[in-house]
mmCIF file of C-alpha atoms in Angstrom:
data_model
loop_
_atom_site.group_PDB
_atom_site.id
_atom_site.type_symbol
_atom_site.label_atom_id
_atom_site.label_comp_id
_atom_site.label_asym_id
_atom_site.label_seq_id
_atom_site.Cartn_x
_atom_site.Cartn_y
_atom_site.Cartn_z
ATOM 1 C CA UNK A 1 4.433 58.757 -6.953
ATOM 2 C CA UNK A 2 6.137 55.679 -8.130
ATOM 3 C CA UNK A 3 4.288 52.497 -8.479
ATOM 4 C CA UNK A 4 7.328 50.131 -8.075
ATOM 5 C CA UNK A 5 8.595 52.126 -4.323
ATOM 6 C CA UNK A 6 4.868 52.023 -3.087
ATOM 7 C CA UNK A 7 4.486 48.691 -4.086
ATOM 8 C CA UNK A 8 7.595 47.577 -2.426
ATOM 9 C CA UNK A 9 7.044 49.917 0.394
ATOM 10 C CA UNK A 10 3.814 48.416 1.176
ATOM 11 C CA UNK A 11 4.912 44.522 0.919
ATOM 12 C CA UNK A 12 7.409 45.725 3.579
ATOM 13 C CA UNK A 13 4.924 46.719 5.661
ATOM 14 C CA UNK A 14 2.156 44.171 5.179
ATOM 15 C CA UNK A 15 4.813 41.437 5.909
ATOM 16 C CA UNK A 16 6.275 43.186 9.079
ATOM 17 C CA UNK A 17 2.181 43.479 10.477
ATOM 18 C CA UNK A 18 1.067 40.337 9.841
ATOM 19 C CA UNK A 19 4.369 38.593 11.208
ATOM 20 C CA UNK A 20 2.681 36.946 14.036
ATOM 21 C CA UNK A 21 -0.862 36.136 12.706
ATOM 22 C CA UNK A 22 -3.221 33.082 12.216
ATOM 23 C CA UNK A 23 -2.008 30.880 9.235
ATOM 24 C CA UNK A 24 -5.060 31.368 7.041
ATOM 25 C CA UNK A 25 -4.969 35.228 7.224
ATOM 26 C CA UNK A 26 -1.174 35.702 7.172
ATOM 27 C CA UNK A 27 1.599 37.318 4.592
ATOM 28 C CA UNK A 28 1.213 34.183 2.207
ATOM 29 C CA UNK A 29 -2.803 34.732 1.778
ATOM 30 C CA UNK A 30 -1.965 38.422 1.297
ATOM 31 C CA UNK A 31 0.826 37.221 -1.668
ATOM 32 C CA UNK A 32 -2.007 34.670 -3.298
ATOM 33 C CA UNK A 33 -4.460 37.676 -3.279
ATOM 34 C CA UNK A 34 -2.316 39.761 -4.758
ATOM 35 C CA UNK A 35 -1.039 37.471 -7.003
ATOM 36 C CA UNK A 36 -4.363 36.689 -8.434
ATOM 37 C CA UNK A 37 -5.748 40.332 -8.707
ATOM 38 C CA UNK A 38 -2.696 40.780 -10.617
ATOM 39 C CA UNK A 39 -3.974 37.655 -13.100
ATOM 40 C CA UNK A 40 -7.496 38.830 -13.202
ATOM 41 C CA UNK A 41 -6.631 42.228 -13.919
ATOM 42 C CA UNK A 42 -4.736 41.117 -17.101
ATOM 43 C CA UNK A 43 -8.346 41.035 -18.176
ATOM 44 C CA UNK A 44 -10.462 44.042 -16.682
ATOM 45 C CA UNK A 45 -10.211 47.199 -17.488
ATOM 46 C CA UNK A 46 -9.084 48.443 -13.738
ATOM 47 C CA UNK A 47 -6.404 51.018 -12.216
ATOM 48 C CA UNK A 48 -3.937 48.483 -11.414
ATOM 49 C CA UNK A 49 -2.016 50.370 -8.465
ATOM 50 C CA UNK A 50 -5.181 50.728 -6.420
ATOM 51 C CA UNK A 51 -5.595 46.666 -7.489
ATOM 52 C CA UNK A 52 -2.181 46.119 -6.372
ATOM 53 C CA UNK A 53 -2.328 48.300 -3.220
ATOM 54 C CA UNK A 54 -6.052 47.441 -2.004
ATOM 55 C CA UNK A 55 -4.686 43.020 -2.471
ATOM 56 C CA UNK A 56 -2.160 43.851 -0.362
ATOM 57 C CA UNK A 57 -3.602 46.040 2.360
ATOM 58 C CA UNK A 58 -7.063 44.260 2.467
ATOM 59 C CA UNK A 59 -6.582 42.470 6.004
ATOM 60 C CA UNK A 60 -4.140 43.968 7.376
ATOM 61 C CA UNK A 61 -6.348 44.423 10.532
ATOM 62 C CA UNK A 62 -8.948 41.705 9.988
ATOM 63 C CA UNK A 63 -11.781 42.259 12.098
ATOM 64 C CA UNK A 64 -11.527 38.452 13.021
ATOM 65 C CA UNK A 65 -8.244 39.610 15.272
ATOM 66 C CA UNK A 66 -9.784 42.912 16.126
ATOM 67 C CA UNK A 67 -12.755 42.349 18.400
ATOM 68 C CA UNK A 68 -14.957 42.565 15.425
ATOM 69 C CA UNK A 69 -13.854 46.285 14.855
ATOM 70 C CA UNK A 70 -14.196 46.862 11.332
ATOM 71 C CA UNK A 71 -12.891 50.123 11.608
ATOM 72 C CA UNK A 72 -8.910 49.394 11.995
ATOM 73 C CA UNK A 73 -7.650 47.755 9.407
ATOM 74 C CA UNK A 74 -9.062 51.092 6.812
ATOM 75 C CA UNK A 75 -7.906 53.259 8.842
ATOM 76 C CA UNK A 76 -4.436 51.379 9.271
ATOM 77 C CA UNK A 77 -4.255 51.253 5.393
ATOM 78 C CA UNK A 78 -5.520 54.611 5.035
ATOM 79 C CA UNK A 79 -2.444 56.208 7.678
ATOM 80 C CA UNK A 80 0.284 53.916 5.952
ATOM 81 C CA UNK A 81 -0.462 55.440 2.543
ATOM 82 C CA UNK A 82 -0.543 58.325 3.571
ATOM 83 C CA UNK A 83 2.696 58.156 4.934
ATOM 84 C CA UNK A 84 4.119 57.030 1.406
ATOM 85 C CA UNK A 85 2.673 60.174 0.231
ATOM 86 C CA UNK A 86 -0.093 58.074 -2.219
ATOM 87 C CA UNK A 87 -2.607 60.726 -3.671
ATOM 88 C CA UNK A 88 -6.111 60.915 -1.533
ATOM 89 C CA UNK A 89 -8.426 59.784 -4.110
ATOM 90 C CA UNK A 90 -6.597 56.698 -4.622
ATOM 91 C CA UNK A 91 -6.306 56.203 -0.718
ATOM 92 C CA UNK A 92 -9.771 57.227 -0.558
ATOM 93 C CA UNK A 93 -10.846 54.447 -3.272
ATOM 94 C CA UNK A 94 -8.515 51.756 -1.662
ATOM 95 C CA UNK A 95 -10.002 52.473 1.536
ATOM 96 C CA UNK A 96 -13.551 52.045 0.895
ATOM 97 C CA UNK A 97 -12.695 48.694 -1.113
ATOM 98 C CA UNK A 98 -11.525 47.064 2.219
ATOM 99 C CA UNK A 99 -14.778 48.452 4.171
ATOM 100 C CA UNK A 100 -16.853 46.695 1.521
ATOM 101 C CA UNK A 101 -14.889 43.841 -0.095
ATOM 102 C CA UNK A 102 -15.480 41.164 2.658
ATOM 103 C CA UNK A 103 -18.238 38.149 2.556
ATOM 104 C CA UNK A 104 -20.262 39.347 5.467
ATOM 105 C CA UNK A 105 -20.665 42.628 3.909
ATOM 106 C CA UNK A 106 -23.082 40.434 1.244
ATOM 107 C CA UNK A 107 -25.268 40.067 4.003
ATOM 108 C CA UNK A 108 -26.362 43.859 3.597
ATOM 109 C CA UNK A 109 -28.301 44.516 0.165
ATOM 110 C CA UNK A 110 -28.118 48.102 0.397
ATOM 111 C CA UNK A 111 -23.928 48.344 0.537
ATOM 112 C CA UNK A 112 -23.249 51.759 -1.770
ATOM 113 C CA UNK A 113 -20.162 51.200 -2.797
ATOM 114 C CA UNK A 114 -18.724 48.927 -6.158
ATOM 115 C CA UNK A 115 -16.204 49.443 -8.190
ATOM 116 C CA UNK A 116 -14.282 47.715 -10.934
ATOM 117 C CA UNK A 117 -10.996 47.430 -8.971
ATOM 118 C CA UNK A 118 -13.185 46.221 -5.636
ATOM 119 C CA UNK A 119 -14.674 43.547 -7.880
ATOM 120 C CA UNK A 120 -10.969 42.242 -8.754
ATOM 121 C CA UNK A 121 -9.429 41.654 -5.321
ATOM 122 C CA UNK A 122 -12.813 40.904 -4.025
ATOM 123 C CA UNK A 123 -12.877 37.709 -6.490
ATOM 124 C CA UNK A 124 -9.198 37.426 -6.012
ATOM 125 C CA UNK A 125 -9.567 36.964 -1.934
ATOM 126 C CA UNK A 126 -12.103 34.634 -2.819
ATOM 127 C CA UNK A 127 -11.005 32.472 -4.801
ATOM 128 C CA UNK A 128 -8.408 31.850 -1.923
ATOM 129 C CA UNK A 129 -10.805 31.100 0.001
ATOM 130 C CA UNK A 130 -11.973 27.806 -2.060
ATOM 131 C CA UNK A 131 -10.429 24.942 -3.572
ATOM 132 C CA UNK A 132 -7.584 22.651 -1.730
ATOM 133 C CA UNK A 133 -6.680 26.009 -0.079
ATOM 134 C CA UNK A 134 -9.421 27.209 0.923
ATOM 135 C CA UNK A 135 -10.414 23.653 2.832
ATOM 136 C CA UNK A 136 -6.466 24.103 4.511
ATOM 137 C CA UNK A 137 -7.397 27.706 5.414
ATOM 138 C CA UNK A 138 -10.775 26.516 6.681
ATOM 139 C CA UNK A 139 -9.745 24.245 8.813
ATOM 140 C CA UNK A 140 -6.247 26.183 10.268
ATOM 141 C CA UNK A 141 -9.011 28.587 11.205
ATOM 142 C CA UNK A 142 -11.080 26.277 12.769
ATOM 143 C CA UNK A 143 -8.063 24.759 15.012
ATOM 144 C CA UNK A 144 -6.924 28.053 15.796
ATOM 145 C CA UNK A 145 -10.606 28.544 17.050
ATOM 146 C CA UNK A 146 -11.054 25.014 18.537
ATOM 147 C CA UNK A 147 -13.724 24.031 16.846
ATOM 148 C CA UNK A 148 -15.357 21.015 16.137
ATOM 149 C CA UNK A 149 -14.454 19.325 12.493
ATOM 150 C CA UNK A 150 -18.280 18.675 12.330
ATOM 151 C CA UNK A 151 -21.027 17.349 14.214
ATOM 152 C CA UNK A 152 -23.849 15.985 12.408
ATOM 153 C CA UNK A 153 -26.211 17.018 15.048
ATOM 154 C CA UNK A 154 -25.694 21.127 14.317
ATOM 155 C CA UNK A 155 -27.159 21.999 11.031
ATOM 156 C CA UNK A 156 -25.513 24.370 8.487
ATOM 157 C CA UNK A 157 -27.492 27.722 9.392
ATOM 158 C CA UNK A 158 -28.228 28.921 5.297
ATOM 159 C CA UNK A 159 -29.834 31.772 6.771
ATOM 160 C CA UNK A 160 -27.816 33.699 8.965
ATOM 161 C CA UNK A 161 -27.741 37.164 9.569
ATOM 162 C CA UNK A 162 -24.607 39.303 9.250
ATOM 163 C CA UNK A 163 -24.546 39.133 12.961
ATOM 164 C CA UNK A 164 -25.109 35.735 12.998
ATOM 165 C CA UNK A 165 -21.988 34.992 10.862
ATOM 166 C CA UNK A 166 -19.508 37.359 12.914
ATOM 167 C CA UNK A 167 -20.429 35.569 16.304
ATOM 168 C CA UNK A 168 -20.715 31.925 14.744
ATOM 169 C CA UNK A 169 -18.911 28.738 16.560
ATOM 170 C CA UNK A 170 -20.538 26.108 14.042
ATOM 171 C CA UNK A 171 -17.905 23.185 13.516
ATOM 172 C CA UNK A 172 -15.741 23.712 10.617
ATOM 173 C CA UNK A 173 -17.807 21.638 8.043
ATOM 174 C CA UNK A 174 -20.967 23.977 8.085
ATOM 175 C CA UNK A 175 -18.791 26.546 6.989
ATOM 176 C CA UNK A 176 -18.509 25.081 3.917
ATOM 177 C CA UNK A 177 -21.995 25.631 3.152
ATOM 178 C CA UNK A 178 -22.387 28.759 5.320
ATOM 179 C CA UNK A 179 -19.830 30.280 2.786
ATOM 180 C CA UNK A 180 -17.409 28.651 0.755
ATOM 181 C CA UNK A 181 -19.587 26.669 -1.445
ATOM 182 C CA UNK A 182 -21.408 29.797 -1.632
ATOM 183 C CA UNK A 183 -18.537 31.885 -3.367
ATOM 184 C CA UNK A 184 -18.507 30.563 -6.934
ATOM 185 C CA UNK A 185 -21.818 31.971 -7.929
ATOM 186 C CA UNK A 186 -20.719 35.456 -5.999
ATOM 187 C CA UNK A 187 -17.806 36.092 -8.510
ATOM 188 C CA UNK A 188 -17.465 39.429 -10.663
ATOM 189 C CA UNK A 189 -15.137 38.576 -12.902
ATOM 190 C CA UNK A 190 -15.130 36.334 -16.295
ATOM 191 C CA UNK A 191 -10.995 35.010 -14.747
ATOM 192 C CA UNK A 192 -12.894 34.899 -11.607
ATOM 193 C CA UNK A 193 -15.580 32.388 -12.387
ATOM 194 C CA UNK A 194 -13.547 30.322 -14.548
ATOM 195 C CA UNK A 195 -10.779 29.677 -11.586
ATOM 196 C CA UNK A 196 -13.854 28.910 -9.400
ATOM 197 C CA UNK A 197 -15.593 26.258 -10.982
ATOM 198 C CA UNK A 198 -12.772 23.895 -10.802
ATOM 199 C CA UNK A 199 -11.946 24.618 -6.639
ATOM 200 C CA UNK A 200 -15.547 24.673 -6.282
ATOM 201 C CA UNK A 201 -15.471 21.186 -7.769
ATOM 202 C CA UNK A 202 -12.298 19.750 -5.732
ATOM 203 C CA UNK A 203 -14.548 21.111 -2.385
ATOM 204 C CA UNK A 204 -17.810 19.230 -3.865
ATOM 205 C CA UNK A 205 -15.236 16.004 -4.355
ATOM 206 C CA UNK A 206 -13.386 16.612 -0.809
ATOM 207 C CA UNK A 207 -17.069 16.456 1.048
ATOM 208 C CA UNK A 208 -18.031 13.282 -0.309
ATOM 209 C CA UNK A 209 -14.998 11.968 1.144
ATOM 210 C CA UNK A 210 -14.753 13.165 4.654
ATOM 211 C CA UNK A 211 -18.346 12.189 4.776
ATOM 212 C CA UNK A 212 -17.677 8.603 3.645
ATOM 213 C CA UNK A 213 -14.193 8.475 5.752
ATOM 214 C CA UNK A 214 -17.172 9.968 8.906
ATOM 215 C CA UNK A 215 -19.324 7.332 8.232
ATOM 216 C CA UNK A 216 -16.526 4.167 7.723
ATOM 217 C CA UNK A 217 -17.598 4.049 4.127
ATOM 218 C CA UNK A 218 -14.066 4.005 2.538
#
């Protein structure tokens, strides 16, 4: 099994699947996730291939796309490596990192699984999802759902249940405190919190001005 070909093979892949999908959740989120499991692993003591594969693999069926099915994209990740021949228990480990990895799995306390490696690209996917590009993603995401940018009449819902989340419609602003503002004190990692605390500050910053541009302040 050689890192480098599975590696390569699977970039091949990713990129050919996700050709056609929503800008927030396409190749170039998969290449910062991957790209910053690769940084935060520098520092953790983690089996770097199943880092590597598991950032790269980790939506390539988002349930967002899939009718909520939460069962595609593991399986999809599961029958690729396969095909490359990757040994079980690392398919088996990379698998249950993208069943569990995700935000709204936080909503249930009694999830089973953790691992080192999960914790990685869990803080590395999240960290993409704050700072100035996790605002862009936010609201690409929004558009793409046509959403409202906000409405001051529909409080942020703080909390939701995991069903809740899945079938929300909220404008775009109450996800900010539905879940991105929520991510910096959710990180695993010593890389991972560091990273944070600055995008979590540019997102604090970025509020207080669309609020005063709302409002005709500045």
């Amino acid at each position: 099994m050689n890192k480098n070909n599975i590696i390569a093979s699977t970039k091949l892949f990713v990129k050919n699947e996700l050709k056609y999908a929503e800008g927030g959740h396409d190749w170039f989120h998969i290449l910062r996730v991957y790209n910053n499991a690769k940084l935060i692993s520098k520092n953790e003591n983690v089996d770097n291939l199943v880092v590597e594969l598991a950032a790269l693999l980790h939506d390539i069926a988002d349930p967002k796309f899939n009718n909520g099915d939460e069962s595609i994209g593991p399986r999809k990740a599961s029958e690729f490596l396969l095909s490359e021949n990757v040994d079980s228990v690392v398919i088996e480990h990379i698998t249950q990192i993208i069943e569990n990895m995700s935000f709204k799995n936080s909503f249930d306390l009694d999830t089973s699984f953790t691992s080192k490696e999960m914790e990685v690209v869990q803080d590395a996917d999240r960290l993409d999802a704050i700072g100035a590009i996790g605002i862009a993603r936010c609201f690409n995401y929004g558009g793409f759902k046509n959403r409202a940018l906000y409405n001051p009449d529909i409080a942020p819902n703080l909390n939701m249940t995991k069903a809740e989340y899945k079938a929300s419609e909220a404008p775009t602003i109450n996800h900010f405190y539905e879940k991105l503002l929520l991510l910096k004190d959710q990180m695993n990692t010593k890389t991972g919190k560091r990273i944070a605390l600055n995008r979590h500050k540019f997102m604090e910053d970025y509020l207080k001005q669309f609020y005063a541009e709302w409002e005709g302040d500045k």
